[in-house]
Amino acid sequence: MAELQFREAIKEAIDEEMAREEKVFIMGEEVAEYNGAYKATEGLLDKYGYKRVIDTPISELGFAGIGVGAAMNGLRPIVEFMTFNFAVLAADQIINHASKAGYMTGGQISMPIVFRGPNASAGQLGATHSVAYDSMYAHFPGLKVIYTSEPDDAKGLLKSAIRDDNPVLFMESEQMYGMKGEVSDEEDYIIPIGKGKIKREGSDVTVVAHGKMYHVAKQAAAQLEKDGVEVEIIDPRTVKPLDLPLIIESIKKTNRCVVVDEAHPFAGFAAEIGFLIQREAFDYLDAPVQRVTLPDVNAPFSKPLFDAWLPSAKNVIDAVNQVTYRN
Amino acid sequence: MAKKKTDEVNFAPRGIGDEKDGAVQKGVDLPSPTKKKHKSLGLSEDDLKAMYEQMYLQRRFEERAMQQYQKGKFGGFLHLYIGQEAISTGTVYALNDDDDIITAYRDHGWGLCRGITPKEGMAELFGKAPGCSKGKGGSMHFAKTENHFWGGYGIVGGHIPIGGGLAFANKYNQNGRISATFFGDGAVDQGALHETFNIANLWKLPAIFAVENNGYSMGTAARRHTVTEIVDRAKAYGMKGKVVNGMDVFSVYEAMKEVAEDVRKNSEPYFLEIRTYRYRGHSMSDPQKYRTKEELEEYQKVDPIERLKTYLKDEKILKDSEIQEIEDKVEDEVLEAVDFADNADFPEESALYDDMFAEDDPYFHK
Ligand SMILES: Cc1ncc(C[n+]2csc(CCOP(=O)(O)OP(=O)(O)O)c2C)c(N)n1
C-alpha cells in the first residue's frame, strides 16, 4: 500500500491508462502547461506530449462535444472540467448527446468517454461554484456517475471508468485533492463500477454517504460510538449504477437508515435511496428513513452561513438520534 | 494509405501572435495612448483629481484586501483588478450614471467606481452583514443595482447575454440608457459571446461589449487560447469595433465617450478590445509560472495610476504634497473600511433563507 493524495491517485490512474492504451487522451482547461488547476494532471504533458495532453480554451460546450465526437470515432477521451459547476455549459453535450447517441442509433455508436473534475462546493466560493451535480446527472439514462470519497476508490474506479464503453461522469471534491489515503499498489488495480463498500461495520444504524459526505458521516460515527451507538457506513462509491443489494443487506441488519447527501433535497440521491429502501426493505425498518442534505437554498458566501448550509456531523448525529429514538 | 507519423500530430494551441514564439512574449500589444489633453477631452481639473483618487482607492482597497486575505480574515477566491483600474475609471466617467454596467468576477474596482463604499466592499469580502451583497456574494459577486451596477459574475462568459438583456430592456423602455458589459479575454471563446453578438446586432441593442484583454486567461496566454485578433470578432457580426489602450485612463475615457454616443444615437452594439495587464496572479492561489517577471515589469512602467500622477504634476494641476494628501485620505478610508469590516457582525443564521424568493414567507422543500 502506498500513501497517496487524492490528486496523485487520480493522476496515476490516468497515467497508467494512457500508457496502456494509445487511444486514451486528456483535454481540458489548464490541464497541460499549467499541470492542471488542481494538479491532477501534473507531469502528464511532459510524458505524453501535446498530442495527448491538451489545453483547451474556456469553451466547455465545444470541447466536451469534441470529446463526444472523438469517442464516437474510436478514441477514449478524458475530459476534465475545472469544476462540474462550469460543466453546466456542456450539459447539452453530456445529456442530449453522450447519453443518447448509442440508443438512438440502435447500438451503432459506442461512447467511451469520461468527464471528470471537482464536484460540489469548496470553501466559500459562492452560489455558482458550489453545486453538487451527481444527483442531476444520475437522473438521465445512459450515464454512469461516480463520486468517490477516498484515493484508493478514486484510482481503481477511474481506471474502470476509462475502460468503460459508456459515458461516465467521474466526480471529485476540490477540498479532497490534498487528502491522503492508502492506495493499493497492486498492478493494474481495478474496482468495478457499481460496487459499494462497507467502510465501517456497525449494528445500530446504516448511514449511506458518498463523496465528501462520507467523511462527515465518519466523523459523526466516531462521535456516536462514544455514546454507544454503532454506525455502519456504506459508501456506494458509484451513484449509478447503485449497489442497492449492499445497502439493503445492511438495513436488514440494522433496521435503520440515514442517507447523507451533498446535494439539495428535492428529487436528489437521498430521495431516491429513501424510496428504494421502503420498496425493498419496508418490513425491516424500525423507523422512517431520514436524510441529511443541503437546505433548499443556494450557497451563501459568508463563513457562518456557509457552515450552516453544508451538512455537518452534528446534522448526521441528530438524524441518527431520530431514527434510533434517542432524543 | 501512408501512415501518418504520430509525432507530427500536436494539439498545442496556436493562436494569435504565435509567430512571435521564441521572442520575449508580451501579454498584449498596447496601441498608442491618446495624445489629447484633458481639456480637449472635456475633463476638468476636478475630474482629474477625482479620477486619480478613484484609481488610487481601487488599488489600495485591493492591496489591503490581499493583506486581510493572507491573514485569514476571509476565504473563497480573491481575484485582484490591480493594473486594470484605468478601464473601470475611464468608463464610469464617460458613461451616464444611469447607464447599466455588468462585469465578471474581477469586480472590486468596478463596484467601488460605481458607488459601493469601501466599507460595503470590504464587509462583503469579510462575509459580513453590511456588505454590498449582505455577505452572500463575496468577492466575485459585488453589486449595487441602485447605481446601475448589476454585479460581478463567476461563470466565464455567463453574463455576456445578460448584458445584452439589460440593453434590451433599455430599448424596450425607450429610456435612452445603454448597457456596457465587461469580460476577460478568456470569455471570448465561449458560445455565449457569439450568440449574444449575433442577437445584439440582429435586434440592434444599445449595448457596449468590452473585453478587458489582459493577455491571460488564468495560466493561458491569449495567443494560446484564441484565434485571430479579438477585436475582429466584431466584423463577423457586422458590429463596429476598435482597440483601446487600457493602461491610459484618458484613452479609455475618450473611446468610451465616443462609443457610448454612437451606441445611444444609432441603437446598435459596439465591441471594444481594451488591452491591459493584470499585475497579480489570476487569483491568490496562482503561482504565475506562465509569465516572466520582466514582462510584468514592462507593464508596470506604463502603470495607469503613475501615468495620471505624472500628468497631474507635469500640467501643474497638483503639487506633490496635494497628491500625497489624496493618497493619505484614501489610505485612511481603506483602513477604516478594514476596521469596519473586521468589527461588523456576520449575518444571522436565519439570513440563510432570506432573498431566495420574492415572497416574505416562501416555501422551502425540507
Ligand atoms: C464557464 C467557466 N469555466 C471556467 C471557469 C474557471 N475560470 C475562472 S476565471 C478563468 C480565466 C478567465 O480569464 P479571462 O476571461 O481572461 O478573465 P481575467 O481573469 O483575465 O479577468 C477560468 C478558467 C469559470 N469560472 N467559468
XYZ file of C-alpha atoms in Angstrom, chain B residues 8-360:
353
model
C 3.558 15.255 -36.186
C 0.191 15.376 -34.519
C 0.025 18.107 -31.967
C -2.906 19.912 -30.401
C -0.797 22.604 -28.752
C -2.844 25.749 -29.090
C -1.502 28.123 -31.702
C -3.490 31.299 -31.620
C -2.933 34.986 -32.189
C 0.568 36.366 -32.327
C 2.183 32.969 -32.264
C 4.760 33.899 -34.875
C 6.462 35.741 -32.052
C 7.170 32.436 -30.349
C 10.678 32.383 -29.040
C 10.977 36.125 -28.583
C 10.150 37.747 -25.257
C 6.420 37.210 -25.006
C 4.223 40.139 -24.258
C 0.766 39.788 -22.796
C -0.750 42.246 -25.222
C 0.490 44.910 -27.624
C -0.802 48.217 -26.404
C -1.992 50.656 -29.050
C -0.708 54.230 -28.652
C -2.477 56.199 -25.974
C -4.469 59.253 -26.961
C -2.478 62.458 -27.426
C -5.350 64.631 -26.273
C -5.089 66.603 -23.098
C -7.803 66.734 -20.507
C -9.396 69.955 -21.704
C -9.956 68.748 -25.214
C -11.438 65.574 -23.768
C -13.865 67.709 -21.799
C -12.402 66.809 -18.420
C -11.978 69.452 -15.728
C -9.150 69.590 -13.242
C -11.580 68.459 -10.568
C -12.498 65.486 -12.717
C -8.842 64.559 -12.930
C -8.377 64.775 -9.201
C -11.449 62.644 -8.638
C -10.247 60.106 -11.188
C -6.874 59.907 -9.542
C -8.471 59.425 -6.162
C -10.765 56.750 -7.569
C -7.978 54.761 -9.210
C -5.815 55.022 -6.138
C -8.737 53.876 -3.992
C -9.270 50.783 -6.130
C -5.643 49.855 -5.825
C -5.251 50.457 -2.101
C -8.524 48.732 -1.394
C -7.288 45.600 -3.136
C -3.806 45.727 -1.652
C -5.373 45.871 1.793
C -7.876 43.169 0.857
C -4.997 40.935 -0.169
C -3.331 41.507 3.194
C -6.511 40.645 5.061
C -6.946 37.529 2.948
C -3.416 36.440 3.765
C -4.160 36.994 7.420
C -7.050 34.591 7.038
C -9.735 37.194 7.677
C -11.825 35.757 4.855
C -11.814 32.858 2.413
C -13.026 31.949 -1.046
C -11.464 33.189 -4.252
C -9.836 36.610 -4.479
C -9.192 37.899 -7.993
C -7.484 41.275 -8.000
C -8.018 44.015 -10.578
C -4.684 45.712 -9.872
C -3.263 47.180 -13.106
C -6.635 47.484 -14.814
C -8.042 50.472 -12.874
C -7.972 52.846 -15.841
C -10.702 50.803 -17.513
C -13.288 50.973 -14.751
C -12.469 54.604 -14.017
C -12.344 55.835 -17.614
C -15.606 54.049 -18.362
C -17.579 55.203 -15.357
C -16.584 58.820 -16.005
C -17.511 58.525 -19.682
C -20.924 56.907 -19.231
C -24.021 58.395 -17.682
C -24.688 57.378 -14.114
C -27.829 55.533 -15.152
C -26.198 53.524 -17.912
C -26.004 49.881 -16.923
C -22.715 48.171 -16.146
C -22.115 44.468 -15.632
C -18.861 42.559 -15.297
C -17.208 39.236 -14.471
C -15.725 38.096 -11.145
C -12.814 40.600 -11.183
C -15.262 43.151 -9.926
C -13.988 45.120 -6.910
C -12.704 48.045 -8.961
C -15.968 48.269 -10.861
C -18.001 48.197 -7.682
C -16.008 50.930 -5.972
C -16.152 53.071 -9.076
C -19.923 52.684 -9.244
C -20.515 53.746 -5.671
C -20.016 50.716 -3.473
C -18.318 52.314 -0.469
C -15.022 50.846 0.714
C -16.848 49.811 3.881
C -19.572 47.980 1.994
C -16.974 46.375 -0.251
C -14.621 45.254 2.489
C -17.530 43.967 4.581
C -18.644 41.894 1.606
C -15.191 40.331 1.331
C -15.340 39.506 5.027
C -18.781 37.940 4.557
C -20.355 40.432 6.943
C -23.948 41.616 7.081
C -23.329 45.245 5.968
C -21.558 44.038 2.804
C -22.943 45.260 -0.506
C -24.458 41.821 -1.129
C -25.176 41.193 2.578
C -22.202 38.845 2.735
C -23.939 36.370 0.482
C -21.962 37.031 -2.683
C -18.362 37.543 -1.620
C -15.515 38.722 -3.797
C -16.986 37.562 -7.087
C -20.465 38.980 -6.582
C -20.278 42.652 -5.683
C -23.378 44.517 -6.828
C -25.110 47.863 -6.358
C -28.157 47.899 -8.525
C -29.424 51.304 -7.380
C -26.327 52.702 -9.092
C -26.894 50.547 -12.166
C -24.012 48.275 -11.318
C -25.506 44.856 -11.919
C -22.711 42.906 -10.382
C -19.872 40.519 -10.868
C -20.479 37.023 -12.224
C -18.457 33.855 -11.731
C -19.178 31.749 -14.782
C -16.837 32.827 -17.575
C -18.948 34.345 -20.355
C -22.177 33.681 -18.485
C -23.054 37.324 -18.019
C -22.481 38.426 -21.612
C -26.042 37.634 -22.725
C -27.313 39.276 -19.538
C -25.541 42.477 -20.566
C -27.435 42.191 -23.838
C -30.636 41.779 -21.846
C -30.005 44.960 -19.887
C -29.752 46.760 -23.215
C -32.876 45.010 -24.483
C -34.850 46.372 -21.535
C -33.486 49.855 -22.141
C -34.521 49.755 -25.778
C -37.901 48.281 -24.833
C -38.492 51.097 -22.390
C -37.036 53.715 -24.766
C -35.267 55.287 -21.830
C -32.127 56.399 -23.662
C -29.862 54.308 -21.465
C -27.239 51.909 -22.758
C -25.542 48.914 -21.217
C -21.833 48.148 -21.003
C -20.692 44.555 -20.471
C -17.111 43.772 -19.468
C -15.388 40.413 -19.586
C -11.906 38.904 -19.833
C -10.138 37.597 -22.919
C -10.909 34.049 -21.815
C -14.610 34.728 -22.247
C -14.357 35.459 -25.971
C -14.058 31.712 -26.587
C -17.458 30.969 -25.072
C -20.507 30.328 -27.213
C -22.410 32.814 -25.072
C -20.429 35.678 -26.617
C -21.129 34.593 -30.179
C -24.829 34.015 -29.653
C -25.153 37.356 -27.916
C -23.249 39.284 -30.575
C -25.454 37.880 -33.295
C -28.699 38.672 -31.495
C -27.464 42.062 -30.324
C -26.859 43.202 -33.847
C -29.949 41.494 -35.209
C -32.105 43.422 -32.767
C -29.883 46.499 -32.694
C -29.422 46.504 -28.963
C -27.854 49.625 -27.450
C -25.005 47.716 -25.872
C -21.274 48.107 -25.492
C -19.399 44.840 -25.197
C -15.850 45.283 -23.980
C -13.161 42.703 -23.474
C -10.531 43.601 -20.904
C -7.751 41.769 -22.668
C -5.061 41.408 -20.022
C -3.206 38.848 -22.075
C -4.087 35.842 -19.958
C -6.977 33.583 -19.249
C -5.784 32.119 -15.971
C -2.490 30.448 -16.990
C -3.155 30.509 -20.720
C -1.809 33.380 -22.785
C -4.377 34.857 -25.153
C -2.204 33.794 -28.055
C -2.640 30.198 -26.920
C -6.399 30.224 -26.354
C -7.953 32.229 -29.123
C -7.525 32.585 -32.885
C -7.321 35.856 -34.808
C -7.261 39.276 -33.223
C -10.033 39.505 -30.670
C -11.352 42.819 -31.977
C -12.041 41.108 -35.305
C -14.901 39.210 -33.669
C -16.868 42.419 -34.219
C -16.590 42.124 -38.009
C -18.028 38.639 -38.043
C -21.218 40.001 -36.528
C -21.343 43.229 -38.511
C -20.526 45.258 -35.428
C -18.220 48.212 -35.113
C -15.112 47.548 -33.128
C -11.886 49.134 -32.013
C -8.788 48.537 -29.939
C -8.117 50.787 -26.954
C -5.128 51.322 -24.682
C -6.369 50.266 -21.272
C -3.303 51.443 -19.353
C -4.240 55.066 -20.033
C -7.368 56.441 -18.429
C -7.663 59.248 -20.993
C -7.678 56.744 -23.831
C -10.387 54.680 -22.192
C -12.401 57.785 -21.412
C -12.118 59.092 -24.946
C -13.063 55.804 -26.578
C -15.955 55.162 -24.199
C -17.343 58.650 -24.695
C -17.371 58.254 -28.475
C -18.652 54.732 -28.461
C -21.396 55.474 -25.942
C -22.580 58.362 -28.091
C -22.619 56.163 -31.168
C -24.464 53.352 -29.415
C -27.003 55.713 -27.902
C -27.647 57.565 -31.127
C -27.804 54.615 -33.505
C -29.056 51.966 -31.101
C -26.631 49.312 -32.176
C -23.994 47.257 -30.415
C -20.279 48.063 -30.397
C -17.319 45.880 -29.478
C -14.196 47.201 -27.803
C -10.982 45.348 -27.177
C -9.339 47.174 -24.301
C -5.776 45.989 -23.826
C -4.404 45.944 -20.336
C -2.431 43.849 -17.875
C -3.078 42.293 -14.503
C -0.182 42.623 -12.099
C -1.256 39.929 -9.692
C -1.869 36.254 -10.286
C -5.179 35.105 -11.674
C -6.291 34.532 -8.104
C -4.448 34.271 -4.816
C -3.541 30.628 -5.417
C -1.846 31.178 -8.784
C 1.948 30.621 -8.829
C 2.191 32.556 -12.132
C 4.740 30.303 -13.783
C 3.365 31.137 -17.206
C 4.863 34.626 -17.407
C 8.146 36.313 -16.691
C 8.982 38.955 -14.139
C 10.399 41.055 -16.983
C 7.065 41.053 -18.742
C 5.279 42.215 -15.605
C 7.840 44.963 -15.092
C 7.337 46.226 -18.641
C 3.698 46.893 -17.967
C 4.354 48.383 -14.565
C 6.375 51.020 -16.426
C 3.137 52.185 -18.012
C 1.120 51.952 -14.827
C -2.164 53.866 -15.218
C -2.000 55.466 -11.787
C 1.614 56.597 -12.124
C 0.770 57.886 -15.559
C -2.030 60.104 -14.347
C 0.083 61.243 -11.424
C 2.849 62.323 -13.796
C 0.315 64.173 -15.912
C -1.120 65.958 -12.896
C 2.344 67.096 -11.927
C 3.591 67.980 -15.411
C 0.484 70.055 -16.068
C 0.902 71.702 -12.661
C -2.576 70.652 -11.624
C -1.418 69.153 -8.368
C 1.737 69.516 -6.329
C 3.438 66.532 -4.742
C 2.041 67.494 -1.392
C -1.514 67.636 -2.738
C -1.136 64.216 -4.293
C 0.150 62.932 -1.005
C -2.926 64.404 0.675
C -5.222 62.472 -1.640
C -3.282 59.294 -1.074
C -3.323 59.713 2.699
C -7.044 60.344 2.653
C -7.629 57.198 0.616
C -5.357 55.156 2.846
C -7.305 56.290 5.915
C -10.578 55.483 4.227
C -9.412 51.980 3.336
C -8.042 51.296 6.798
C -11.327 52.458 8.268
C -13.076 50.063 5.930
C -10.913 47.189 7.134
C -11.695 48.072 10.742
C -15.350 48.396 9.940
C -15.437 45.020 8.199
C -13.496 43.341 10.943
C -15.861 44.631 13.628
C -19.105 44.244 11.717
C -21.490 41.388 12.512
C -21.847 38.293 10.418
C -25.358 37.759 9.065
C -27.771 35.969 11.417
C -28.056 32.288 10.637
C -31.686 32.844 9.672
C -30.461 35.066 6.822
C -29.549 31.840 5.033
C -33.175 31.653 3.931
C -33.598 35.337 3.064
C -33.585 36.547 -0.532
C -34.255 33.130 -2.060
C -37.726 34.092 -3.246
C -39.693 37.266 -3.634
C -42.247 36.173 -1.033
C -41.794 37.177 2.582
